[in-house]
Each structure stands twice: as C-alpha cells, then as structure tokens.
Coordinates of C-alpha atoms in Angstrom, one line a residue:
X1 CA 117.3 -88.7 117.3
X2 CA 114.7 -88.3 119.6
X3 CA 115.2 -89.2 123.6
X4 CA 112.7 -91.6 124.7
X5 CA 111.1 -91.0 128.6
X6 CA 108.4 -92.6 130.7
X7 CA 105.5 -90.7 132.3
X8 CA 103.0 -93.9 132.9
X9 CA 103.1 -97.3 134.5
X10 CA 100.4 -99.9 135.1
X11 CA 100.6 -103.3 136.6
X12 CA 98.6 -106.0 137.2
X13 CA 100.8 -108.6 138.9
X14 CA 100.3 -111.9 141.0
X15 CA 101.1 -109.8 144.1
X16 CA 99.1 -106.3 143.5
X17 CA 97.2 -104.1 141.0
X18 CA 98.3 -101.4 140.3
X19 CA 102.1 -100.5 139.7
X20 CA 102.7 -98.9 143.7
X21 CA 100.5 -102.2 145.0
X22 CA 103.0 -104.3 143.5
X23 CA 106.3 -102.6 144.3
X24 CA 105.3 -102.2 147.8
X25 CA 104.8 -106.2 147.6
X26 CA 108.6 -106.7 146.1
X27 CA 109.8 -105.0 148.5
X28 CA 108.4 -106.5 151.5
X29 CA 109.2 -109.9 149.6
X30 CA 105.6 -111.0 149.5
X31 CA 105.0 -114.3 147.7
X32 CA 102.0 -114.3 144.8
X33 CA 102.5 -118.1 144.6
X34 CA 99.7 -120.5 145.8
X35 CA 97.4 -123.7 144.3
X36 CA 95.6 -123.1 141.5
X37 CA 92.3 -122.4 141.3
X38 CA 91.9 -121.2 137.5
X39 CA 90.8 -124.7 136.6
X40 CA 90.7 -128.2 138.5
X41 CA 94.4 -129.0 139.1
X42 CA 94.2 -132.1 140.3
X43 CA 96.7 -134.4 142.2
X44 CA 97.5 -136.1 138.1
X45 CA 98.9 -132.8 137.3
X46 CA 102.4 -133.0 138.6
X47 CA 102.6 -128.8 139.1
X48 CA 99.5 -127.9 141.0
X49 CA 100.2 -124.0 141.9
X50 CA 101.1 -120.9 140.5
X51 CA 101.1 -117.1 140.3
X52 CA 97.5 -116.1 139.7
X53 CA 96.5 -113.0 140.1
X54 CA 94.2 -112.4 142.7
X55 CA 91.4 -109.5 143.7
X56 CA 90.9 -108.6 140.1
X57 CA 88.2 -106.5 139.3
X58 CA 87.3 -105.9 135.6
X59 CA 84.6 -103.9 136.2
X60 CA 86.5 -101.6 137.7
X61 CA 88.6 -100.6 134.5
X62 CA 86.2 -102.0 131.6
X63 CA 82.5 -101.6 130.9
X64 CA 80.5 -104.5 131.3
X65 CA 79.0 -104.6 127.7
X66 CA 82.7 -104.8 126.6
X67 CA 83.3 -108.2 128.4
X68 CA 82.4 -110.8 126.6
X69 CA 84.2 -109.7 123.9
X70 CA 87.4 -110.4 126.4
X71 CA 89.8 -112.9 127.2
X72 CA 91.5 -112.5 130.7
X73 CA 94.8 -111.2 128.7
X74 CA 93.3 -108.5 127.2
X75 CA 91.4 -107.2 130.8
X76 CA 94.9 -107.2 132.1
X77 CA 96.3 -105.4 129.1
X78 CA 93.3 -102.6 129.6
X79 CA 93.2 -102.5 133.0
X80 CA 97.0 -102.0 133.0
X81 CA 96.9 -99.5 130.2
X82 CA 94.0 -97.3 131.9
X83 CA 96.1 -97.2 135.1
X84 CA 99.4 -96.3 133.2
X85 CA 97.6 -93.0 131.0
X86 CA 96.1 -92.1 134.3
X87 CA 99.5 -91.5 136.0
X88 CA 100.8 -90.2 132.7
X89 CA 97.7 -87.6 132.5
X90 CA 97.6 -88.6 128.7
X91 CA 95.5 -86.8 126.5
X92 CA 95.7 -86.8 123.1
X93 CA 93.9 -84.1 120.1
X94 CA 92.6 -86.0 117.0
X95 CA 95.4 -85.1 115.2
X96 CA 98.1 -86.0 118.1
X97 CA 96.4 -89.9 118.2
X98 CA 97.5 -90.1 114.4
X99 CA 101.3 -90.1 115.8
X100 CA 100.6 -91.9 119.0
X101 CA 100.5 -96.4 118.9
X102 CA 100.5 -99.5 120.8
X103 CA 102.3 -102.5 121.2
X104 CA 101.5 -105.6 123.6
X105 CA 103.7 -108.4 123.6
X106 CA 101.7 -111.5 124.2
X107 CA 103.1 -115.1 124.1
X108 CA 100.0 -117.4 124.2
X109 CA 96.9 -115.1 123.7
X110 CA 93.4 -116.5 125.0
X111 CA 94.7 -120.1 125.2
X112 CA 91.7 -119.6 128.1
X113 CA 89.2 -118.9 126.0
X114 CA 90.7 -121.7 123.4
X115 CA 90.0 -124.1 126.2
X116 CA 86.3 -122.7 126.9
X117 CA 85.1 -123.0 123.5
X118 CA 86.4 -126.6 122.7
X119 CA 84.7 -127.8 126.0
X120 CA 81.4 -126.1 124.8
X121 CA 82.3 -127.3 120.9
X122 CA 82.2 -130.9 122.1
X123 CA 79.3 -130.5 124.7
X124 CA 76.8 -128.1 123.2
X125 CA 77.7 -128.0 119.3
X126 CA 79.2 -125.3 116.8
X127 CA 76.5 -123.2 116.7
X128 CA 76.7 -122.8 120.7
X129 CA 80.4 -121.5 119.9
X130 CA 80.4 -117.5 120.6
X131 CA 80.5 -115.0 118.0
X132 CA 83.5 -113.0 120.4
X133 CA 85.7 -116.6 120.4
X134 CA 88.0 -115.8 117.4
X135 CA 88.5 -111.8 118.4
X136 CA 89.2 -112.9 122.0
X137 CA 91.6 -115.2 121.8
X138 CA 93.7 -113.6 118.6
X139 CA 97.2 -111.9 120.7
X140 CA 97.1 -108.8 118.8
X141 CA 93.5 -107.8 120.3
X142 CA 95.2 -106.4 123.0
X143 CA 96.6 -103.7 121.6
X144 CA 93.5 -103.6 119.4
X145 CA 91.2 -103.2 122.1
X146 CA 93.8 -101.0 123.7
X147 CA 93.5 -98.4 120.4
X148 CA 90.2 -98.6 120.4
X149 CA 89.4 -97.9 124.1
X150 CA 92.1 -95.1 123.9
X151 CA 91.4 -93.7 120.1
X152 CA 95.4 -94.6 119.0
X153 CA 95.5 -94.1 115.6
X154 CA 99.5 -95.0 114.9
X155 CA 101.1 -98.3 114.5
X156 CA 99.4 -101.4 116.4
X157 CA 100.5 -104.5 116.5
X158 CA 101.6 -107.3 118.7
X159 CA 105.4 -109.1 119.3
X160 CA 104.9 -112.8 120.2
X161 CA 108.6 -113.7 120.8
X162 CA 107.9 -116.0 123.8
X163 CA 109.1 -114.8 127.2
X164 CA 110.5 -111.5 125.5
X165 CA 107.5 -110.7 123.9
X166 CA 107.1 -107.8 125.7
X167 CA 110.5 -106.7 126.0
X168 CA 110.5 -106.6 122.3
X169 CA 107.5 -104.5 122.4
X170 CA 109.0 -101.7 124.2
X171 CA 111.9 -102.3 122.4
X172 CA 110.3 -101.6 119.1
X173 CA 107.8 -98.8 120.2
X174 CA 111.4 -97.3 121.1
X175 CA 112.9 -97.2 118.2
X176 CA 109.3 -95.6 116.6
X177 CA 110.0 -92.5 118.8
X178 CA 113.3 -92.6 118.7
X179 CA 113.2 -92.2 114.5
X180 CA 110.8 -89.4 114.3
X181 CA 107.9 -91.5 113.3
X182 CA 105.3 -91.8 116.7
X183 CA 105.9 -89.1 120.0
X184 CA 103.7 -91.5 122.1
X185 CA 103.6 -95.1 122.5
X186 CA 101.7 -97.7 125.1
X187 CA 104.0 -100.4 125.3
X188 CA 104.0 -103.5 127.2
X189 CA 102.8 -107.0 127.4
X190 CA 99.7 -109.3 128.7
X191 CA 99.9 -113.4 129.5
X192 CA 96.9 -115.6 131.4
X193 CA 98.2 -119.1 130.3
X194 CA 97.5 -120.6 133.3
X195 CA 95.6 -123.2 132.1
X196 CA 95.1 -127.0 132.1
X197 CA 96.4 -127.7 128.7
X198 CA 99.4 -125.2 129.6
X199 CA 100.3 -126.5 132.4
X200 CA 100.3 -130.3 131.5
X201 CA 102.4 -128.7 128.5
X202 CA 105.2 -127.1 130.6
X203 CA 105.1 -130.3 133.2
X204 CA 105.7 -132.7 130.0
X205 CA 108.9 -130.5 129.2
X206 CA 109.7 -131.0 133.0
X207 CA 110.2 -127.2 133.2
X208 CA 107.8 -126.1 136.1
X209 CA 108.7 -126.2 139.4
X210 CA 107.0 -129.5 141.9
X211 CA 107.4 -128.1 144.8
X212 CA 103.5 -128.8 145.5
X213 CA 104.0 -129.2 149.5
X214 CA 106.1 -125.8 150.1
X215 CA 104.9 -123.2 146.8
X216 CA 105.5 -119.9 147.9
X217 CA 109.4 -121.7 148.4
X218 CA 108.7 -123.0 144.7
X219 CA 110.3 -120.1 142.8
X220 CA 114.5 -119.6 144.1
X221 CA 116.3 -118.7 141.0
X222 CA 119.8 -119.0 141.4
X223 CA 119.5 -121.7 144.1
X224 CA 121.0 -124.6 144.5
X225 CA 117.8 -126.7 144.9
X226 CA 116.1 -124.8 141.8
X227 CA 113.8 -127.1 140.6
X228 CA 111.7 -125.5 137.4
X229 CA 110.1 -122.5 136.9
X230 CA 106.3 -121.3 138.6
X231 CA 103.7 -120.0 135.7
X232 CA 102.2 -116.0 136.8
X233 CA 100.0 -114.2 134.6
X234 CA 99.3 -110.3 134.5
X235 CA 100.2 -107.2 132.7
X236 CA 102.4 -103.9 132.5
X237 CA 102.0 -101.2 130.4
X238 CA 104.7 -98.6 130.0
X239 CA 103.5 -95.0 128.5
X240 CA 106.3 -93.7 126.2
X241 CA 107.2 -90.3 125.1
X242 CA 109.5 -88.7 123.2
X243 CA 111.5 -85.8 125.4
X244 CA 110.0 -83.1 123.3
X245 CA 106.5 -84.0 124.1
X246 CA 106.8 -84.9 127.1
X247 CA 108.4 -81.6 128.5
X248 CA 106.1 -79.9 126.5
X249 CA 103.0 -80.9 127.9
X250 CA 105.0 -80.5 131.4
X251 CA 104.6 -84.2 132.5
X252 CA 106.1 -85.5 135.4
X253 CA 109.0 -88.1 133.7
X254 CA 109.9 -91.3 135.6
X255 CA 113.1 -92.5 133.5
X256 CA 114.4 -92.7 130.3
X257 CA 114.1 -96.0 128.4
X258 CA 118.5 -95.2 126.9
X259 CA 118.7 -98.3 125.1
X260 CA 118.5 -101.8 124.1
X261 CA 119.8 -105.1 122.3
X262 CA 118.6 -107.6 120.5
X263 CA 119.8 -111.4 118.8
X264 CA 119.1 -114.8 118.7
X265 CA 120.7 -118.3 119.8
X266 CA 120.2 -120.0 116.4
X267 CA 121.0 -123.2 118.6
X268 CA 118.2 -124.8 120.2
X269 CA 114.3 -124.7 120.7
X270 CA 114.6 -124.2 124.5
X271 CA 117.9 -123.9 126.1
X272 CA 120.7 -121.9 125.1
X273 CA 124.4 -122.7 124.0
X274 CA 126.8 -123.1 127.1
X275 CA 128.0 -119.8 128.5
X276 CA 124.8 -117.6 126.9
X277 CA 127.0 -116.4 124.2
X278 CA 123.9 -114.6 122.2
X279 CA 122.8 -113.2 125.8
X280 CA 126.0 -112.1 126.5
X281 CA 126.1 -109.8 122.9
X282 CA 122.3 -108.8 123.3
X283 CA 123.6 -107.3 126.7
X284 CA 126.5 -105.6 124.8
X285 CA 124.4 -104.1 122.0
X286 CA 121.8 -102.5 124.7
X287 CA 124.8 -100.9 126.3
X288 CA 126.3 -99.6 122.8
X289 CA 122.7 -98.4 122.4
X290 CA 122.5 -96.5 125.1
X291 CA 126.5 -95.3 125.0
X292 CA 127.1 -96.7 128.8
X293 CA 130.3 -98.6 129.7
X294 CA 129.5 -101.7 132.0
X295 CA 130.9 -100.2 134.7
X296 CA 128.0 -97.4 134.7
X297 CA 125.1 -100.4 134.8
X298 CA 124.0 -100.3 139.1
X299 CA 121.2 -103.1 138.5
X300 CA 119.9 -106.1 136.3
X301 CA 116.5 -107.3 136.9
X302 CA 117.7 -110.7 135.5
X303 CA 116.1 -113.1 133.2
X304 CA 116.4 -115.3 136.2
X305 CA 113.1 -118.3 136.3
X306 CA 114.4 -120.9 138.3
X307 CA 115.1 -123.3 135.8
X308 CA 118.5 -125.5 136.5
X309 CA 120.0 -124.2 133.5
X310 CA 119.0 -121.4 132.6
X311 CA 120.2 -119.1 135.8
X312 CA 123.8 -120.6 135.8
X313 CA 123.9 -119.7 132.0
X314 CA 122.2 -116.1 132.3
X315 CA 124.6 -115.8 134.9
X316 CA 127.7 -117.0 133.2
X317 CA 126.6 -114.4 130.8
X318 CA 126.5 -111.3 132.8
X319 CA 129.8 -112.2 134.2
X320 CA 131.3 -112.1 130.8
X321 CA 129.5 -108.6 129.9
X322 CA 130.4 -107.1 133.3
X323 CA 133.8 -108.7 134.5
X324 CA 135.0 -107.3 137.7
X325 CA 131.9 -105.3 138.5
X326 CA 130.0 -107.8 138.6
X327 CA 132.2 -110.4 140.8
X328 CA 133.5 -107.6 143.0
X329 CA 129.3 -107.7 143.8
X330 CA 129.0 -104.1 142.6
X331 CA 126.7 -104.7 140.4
X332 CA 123.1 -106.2 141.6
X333 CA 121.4 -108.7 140.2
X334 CA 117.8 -109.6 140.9
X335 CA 115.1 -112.0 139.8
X336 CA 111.6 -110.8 140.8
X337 CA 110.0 -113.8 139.3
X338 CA 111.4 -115.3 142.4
X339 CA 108.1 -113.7 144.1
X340 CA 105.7 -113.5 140.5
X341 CA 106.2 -116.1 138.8
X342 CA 107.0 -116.5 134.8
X343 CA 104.3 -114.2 133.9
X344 CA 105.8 -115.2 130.0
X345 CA 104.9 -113.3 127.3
X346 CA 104.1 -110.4 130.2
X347 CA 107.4 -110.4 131.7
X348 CA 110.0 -108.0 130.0
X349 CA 107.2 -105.3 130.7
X350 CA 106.6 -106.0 134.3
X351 CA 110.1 -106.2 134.5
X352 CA 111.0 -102.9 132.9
X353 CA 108.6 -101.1 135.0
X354 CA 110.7 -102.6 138.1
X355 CA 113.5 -101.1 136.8
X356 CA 112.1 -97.8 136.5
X357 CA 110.7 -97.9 140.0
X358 CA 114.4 -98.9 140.9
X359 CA 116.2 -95.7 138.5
X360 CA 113.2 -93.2 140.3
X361 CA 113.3 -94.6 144.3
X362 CA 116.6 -96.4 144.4
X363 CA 114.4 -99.6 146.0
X364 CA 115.9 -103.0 144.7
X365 CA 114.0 -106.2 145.1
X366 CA 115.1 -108.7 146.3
X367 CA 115.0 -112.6 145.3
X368 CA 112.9 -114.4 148.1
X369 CA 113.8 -118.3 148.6
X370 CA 117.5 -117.4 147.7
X371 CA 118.4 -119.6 150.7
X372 CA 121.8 -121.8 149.2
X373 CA 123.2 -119.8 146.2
X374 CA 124.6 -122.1 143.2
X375 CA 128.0 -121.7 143.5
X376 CA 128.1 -121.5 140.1
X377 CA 126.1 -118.8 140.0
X378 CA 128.4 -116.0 141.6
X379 CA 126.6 -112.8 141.1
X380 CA 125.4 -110.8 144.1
X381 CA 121.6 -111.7 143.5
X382 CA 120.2 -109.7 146.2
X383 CA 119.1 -112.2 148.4
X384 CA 116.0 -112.6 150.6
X385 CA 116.0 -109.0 151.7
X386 CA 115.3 -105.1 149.4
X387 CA 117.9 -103.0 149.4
X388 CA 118.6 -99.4 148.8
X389 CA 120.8 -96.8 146.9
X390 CA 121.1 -94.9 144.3
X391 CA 120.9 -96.3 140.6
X392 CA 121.6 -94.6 137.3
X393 CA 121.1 -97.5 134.6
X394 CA 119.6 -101.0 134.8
X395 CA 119.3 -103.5 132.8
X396 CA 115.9 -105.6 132.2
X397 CA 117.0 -109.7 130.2
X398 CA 114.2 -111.3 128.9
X399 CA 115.1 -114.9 127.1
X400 CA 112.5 -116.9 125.2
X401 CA 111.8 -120.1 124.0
X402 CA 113.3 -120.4 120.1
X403 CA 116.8 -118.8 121.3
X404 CA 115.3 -114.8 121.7
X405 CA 116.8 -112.1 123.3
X406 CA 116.3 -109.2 124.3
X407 CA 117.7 -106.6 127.0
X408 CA 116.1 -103.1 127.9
X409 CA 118.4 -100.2 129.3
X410 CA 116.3 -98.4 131.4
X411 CA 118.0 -94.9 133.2
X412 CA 117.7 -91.8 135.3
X413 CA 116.0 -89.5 133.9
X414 CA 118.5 -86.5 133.5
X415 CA 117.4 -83.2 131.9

C-alpha cells in the first residue's frame, strides 16, 4: 500500500485567504463573525450574522470570462485549489493527469445562485433565466471546474455527506492513492450557504446561534452558555500524493494524511444517540487505520459547533476513545469553528489543513469565547489562548446531519 503525503494547502476562510492568512488569524484568535451582508437580514430573521468571508477577489484566481458560469462555491473551490498546486509546485505530463483526480465535498451547492434565479423567474420570466443556472449551482461542478481548469483526467466527483462532506472527500481520495489506483489527488471541500432561505432554515430548527448584540462572542463551543451554531462559508483544498511521487519529483511534504474512520448513527436525522457511540467507533477505526494507540494522538481539532448537544456528546465521545489521556488534559482538544464558523460542507477540509499546520509548526489554536467550560464537557479545549509543542498525530471529527461520521488522522511526516 501506498503512503499518502501532503505537498499543497489552500484556504479561503472567514478570517484570511490563503492558508498562512488564515493560521496566522487562529492563532492570534481573530474573530471572522460579524452581520450579514450577503443578503438583507433583517431584524424578522432571528440570526442576523455570520462568518462571511471577506476581501475576496475572484479575479485574482479566475478569468473573468469564466465567471458567470460560477457560483460563489465553486470560486472558493478554484481559488483554493490554484493556491494549494502553487505551494505544491504541481505539474502534471498528459499522461500523469490520467492518474491524477478531484474530490470536493460540498453540502448545499449554489443554494445562492438557486435563490438568484427564482427571484429573476418570478420577476422577469423563464426565458430571463441564465443559460450557466443549472451548471452553477449542481455540487459536483466544483471539482468539474476544478479538472477542467487544472487538466485532471482521473476520478471526479463530489461527497455531499452534510458537515463531513469534505472529510469524506479526502477520505476517499485516500484510499485512491493508497490502493494503487491515482498518485495525485485535490481533495477538499467548498460551502457559500449563507443565504436567506438557509438561514431562516437553520433558525426554524433553532440551531444557530442569537447572540445578535455580542457576535464575534456568538460561537463558544464547549461553553456553558452555548447557544447554536454561527453559519461560515469558504474552502480548503488539500494536494495529495502518494510517497513515491512525491519524493520523486523532490517536493517539499507537509504531513502524512495515516489514516481514517468512518460510520453512521442510524438513529436520528440531526442529533446523535447519548454518549456518541458511532463517533466514538469512527474515532477507533481512524486510529486502527493509521496503526496508532490513543495514547500517541497529541491533538483533535474537534467536531466542536456550539450547539447544546452536540459538544457534550462529541466530548463524551473522545473521553471514551482516549480514557486517561484525555482527562489527565494530555491530549488537546480544539474547536476552530469557535473563530470560523460552520463553514458545513467545507469544514472537514479546512479543518484537516489545521491539523497539518499543527503536525508541521506545532501551533494549536485555540477556542476563543471558551469563557465558562461545561462541566460536562471535561476535555482540555484549549481555551482563549494558542499554544505550542510538539505534535505527532491529530485527529480532524467531522459529524453531519443524517448521523455521518467521519474522522481524519493526519501525522508527522516521517521519512
């Protein structure tokens, strides 16, 4: 089997573009939260702020001509990807692109665009409806337009697994090198849900966060006065390898990608059973995976949204995998969407990426507005303030909506 490394990263994230923008942000523990201004949130919305991503140039990573064929998804996923095989130093012969794919995990596609075209359906009629409406908001035309920008020729496709869409994307692209079967895959995830319809969506489920008077505060997982998650948007991109390639085009590796787990609750639409059981077993498969006793695991960039019940039950999880590491605060446990947002179908790859910034610099983030731990909750969850030290293997939890899990290992890289 082959090993499976990373030589690229791209991020376009509520608090930076670019992936060293954005860690430099984490670990300063810079808010991207704010009011809206994607669309008219007014005072009948009872959520009226959010992650968005700000300063976003498309130009700068996309041709003009090419943008009306794009939803705001799909410029992430490029812009992400370009910046990713830039630091990788990717290039690729004819017959190298045949074994060389892409997978973007997306949860709601161009749910933007959805929203555009319905407006202009009703005001201006069908034949005012754009010819780009159907390829722009379809989830998989970000790795499409991802292949075709880049010349990929392997496997393309896109997970849609909720809020480990993306995990599952990287997961899969994995197991491609792993097997023999692709030496290079672009892996990640893209989400820009923040919408009206979205939003009034999430509020009806009482899920988001209504902190309106205080949102950069909004986000606290693991808090005792957790209220609902905050909605982000973005993209990551990892560039995968297998070893073999990548030492023999003499790239510069970042970490390994050692592992990971996957399973389903088979319990409920949105919350899990008490205690996380199929958490707790996706966490044990990822560490089979990668052959690593608990005890080896320095960091987990945790699920962690700031919902009431699902940070005591991701935690009660992790305390069941790791036992006394975990309680004897050994282990570190971090939620960065405590600064992002839920960035959804985006998050597992953002996530990742954190956790190979953390196995290559040592830099933990922190989780910001981590004023009053739940008691409940009794990891060591980093809070308010980075750390630093040296970290061999992390773990990366995504959950979704529908009971799905899945957990990255992501490693040192060691020759």
């Amino acid at each position: 089997m082959e090993r499976v490394v990373v030589t690229g990263l791209g991020l376009v994230t509520p608090i930076g573009i670019g992936a060293q923008a954005t860690f430099e942000s984490l670990m300063a523990g810079k808010s991207g939260v704010g009011p809206i201004s994607l669309f008219e949130a007014t005072p009948a919305f009872a959520t009226r702020f959010a992650a968005e991503v700000k300063g976003f140039e498309l130009s700068q990573f996309v041709p003009k001509k090419k943008h009306k064929e794009l939803a705001r998804f799909t410029g992430f996923a490029l812009a992400a990807t370009r910046m990713a095989i830039e630091q990788a130093g990717l290039e690729l012969t004819e017959a190298e692109s045949e074994r060389a794919g892409c997978f973007i995990g997306v949860g709601f596609g161009g749910i933007d665009q959805l929203e555009r075209m319905i407006h202009t359906l009703d005001d201006k009629g069908p034949e005012r409806v754009s010819p780009y409406f159907i390829p722009s908001i379809i989830g998989n035309l970000a790795a499409g337009q991802i292949t075709i920008e880049f010349g990929l020729h392997g496997p393309s496709y896109c997970h849609t697994s909720a809020c480990a869409s993306s995990a599952h994307a990287i997961g899969e692209a994995y197991e491609w090198i792993r097997s023999g079967r692709a030496d290079v895959m672009i892996a990640g995830g893209a989400e820009a849900a923040i919408t009206a319809t979205s939003v009034a969506g999430f509020n009806a489920m009482y899920a988001l966060s209504k902190r309106n008077a205080e949102p950069e505060r909004a986000s606290r997982p693991f808090d005792r006065e957790r209220d609902g998650f905050v909605m982000g948007e973005g993209a990551g991109t990892l560039v995968l390898e297998s070893l073999t390639r990548a030492q023999k085009r003499g790239a510069v590796i970042l970490a390994e990608i050692s592992g990971w787990g996957a399973s389903s609750d088979a319990f409920h639409v949105t919350k899990p059973a008490h205690g996380h059981p199929q958490a707790t077993r996706a966490m044990k498969l990822a560490l089979t995976s990668a052959g690593l006793n608990p005890e080896q695991v320095g960091y987990i960039n945790a699920h962690g949204t700031s919902t009431p019940t699902g940070d005591l039950e991701e935690s009660l999880a992790i305390e069941t995998v790791f036992g006394a590491h975990a309680l004897s605060k050994q282990l570190w446990v971090s939620s960065t969407k405590s600064m992002m947002g839920h960035s959804l179908g985006a998050a597992g790859a953002v996530e990742a990426a954190i956790c190979v910034n953390a196995v290559l610099t040592g830099q933990i983030p922190p989780t910001i507005n981590l004023d009053n731990q739940d008691p409940e909750c009794r990891l060591d969850c980093v809070p308010l303030w980075a750390r630093e030290r040296p970290i061999e293997h992390t773990l990366s939890n995504s959950f979704g909506f529908g009971g799905t899990n899945a957990v990255l290992v992501v490693s040192r890289f060691a020759a």
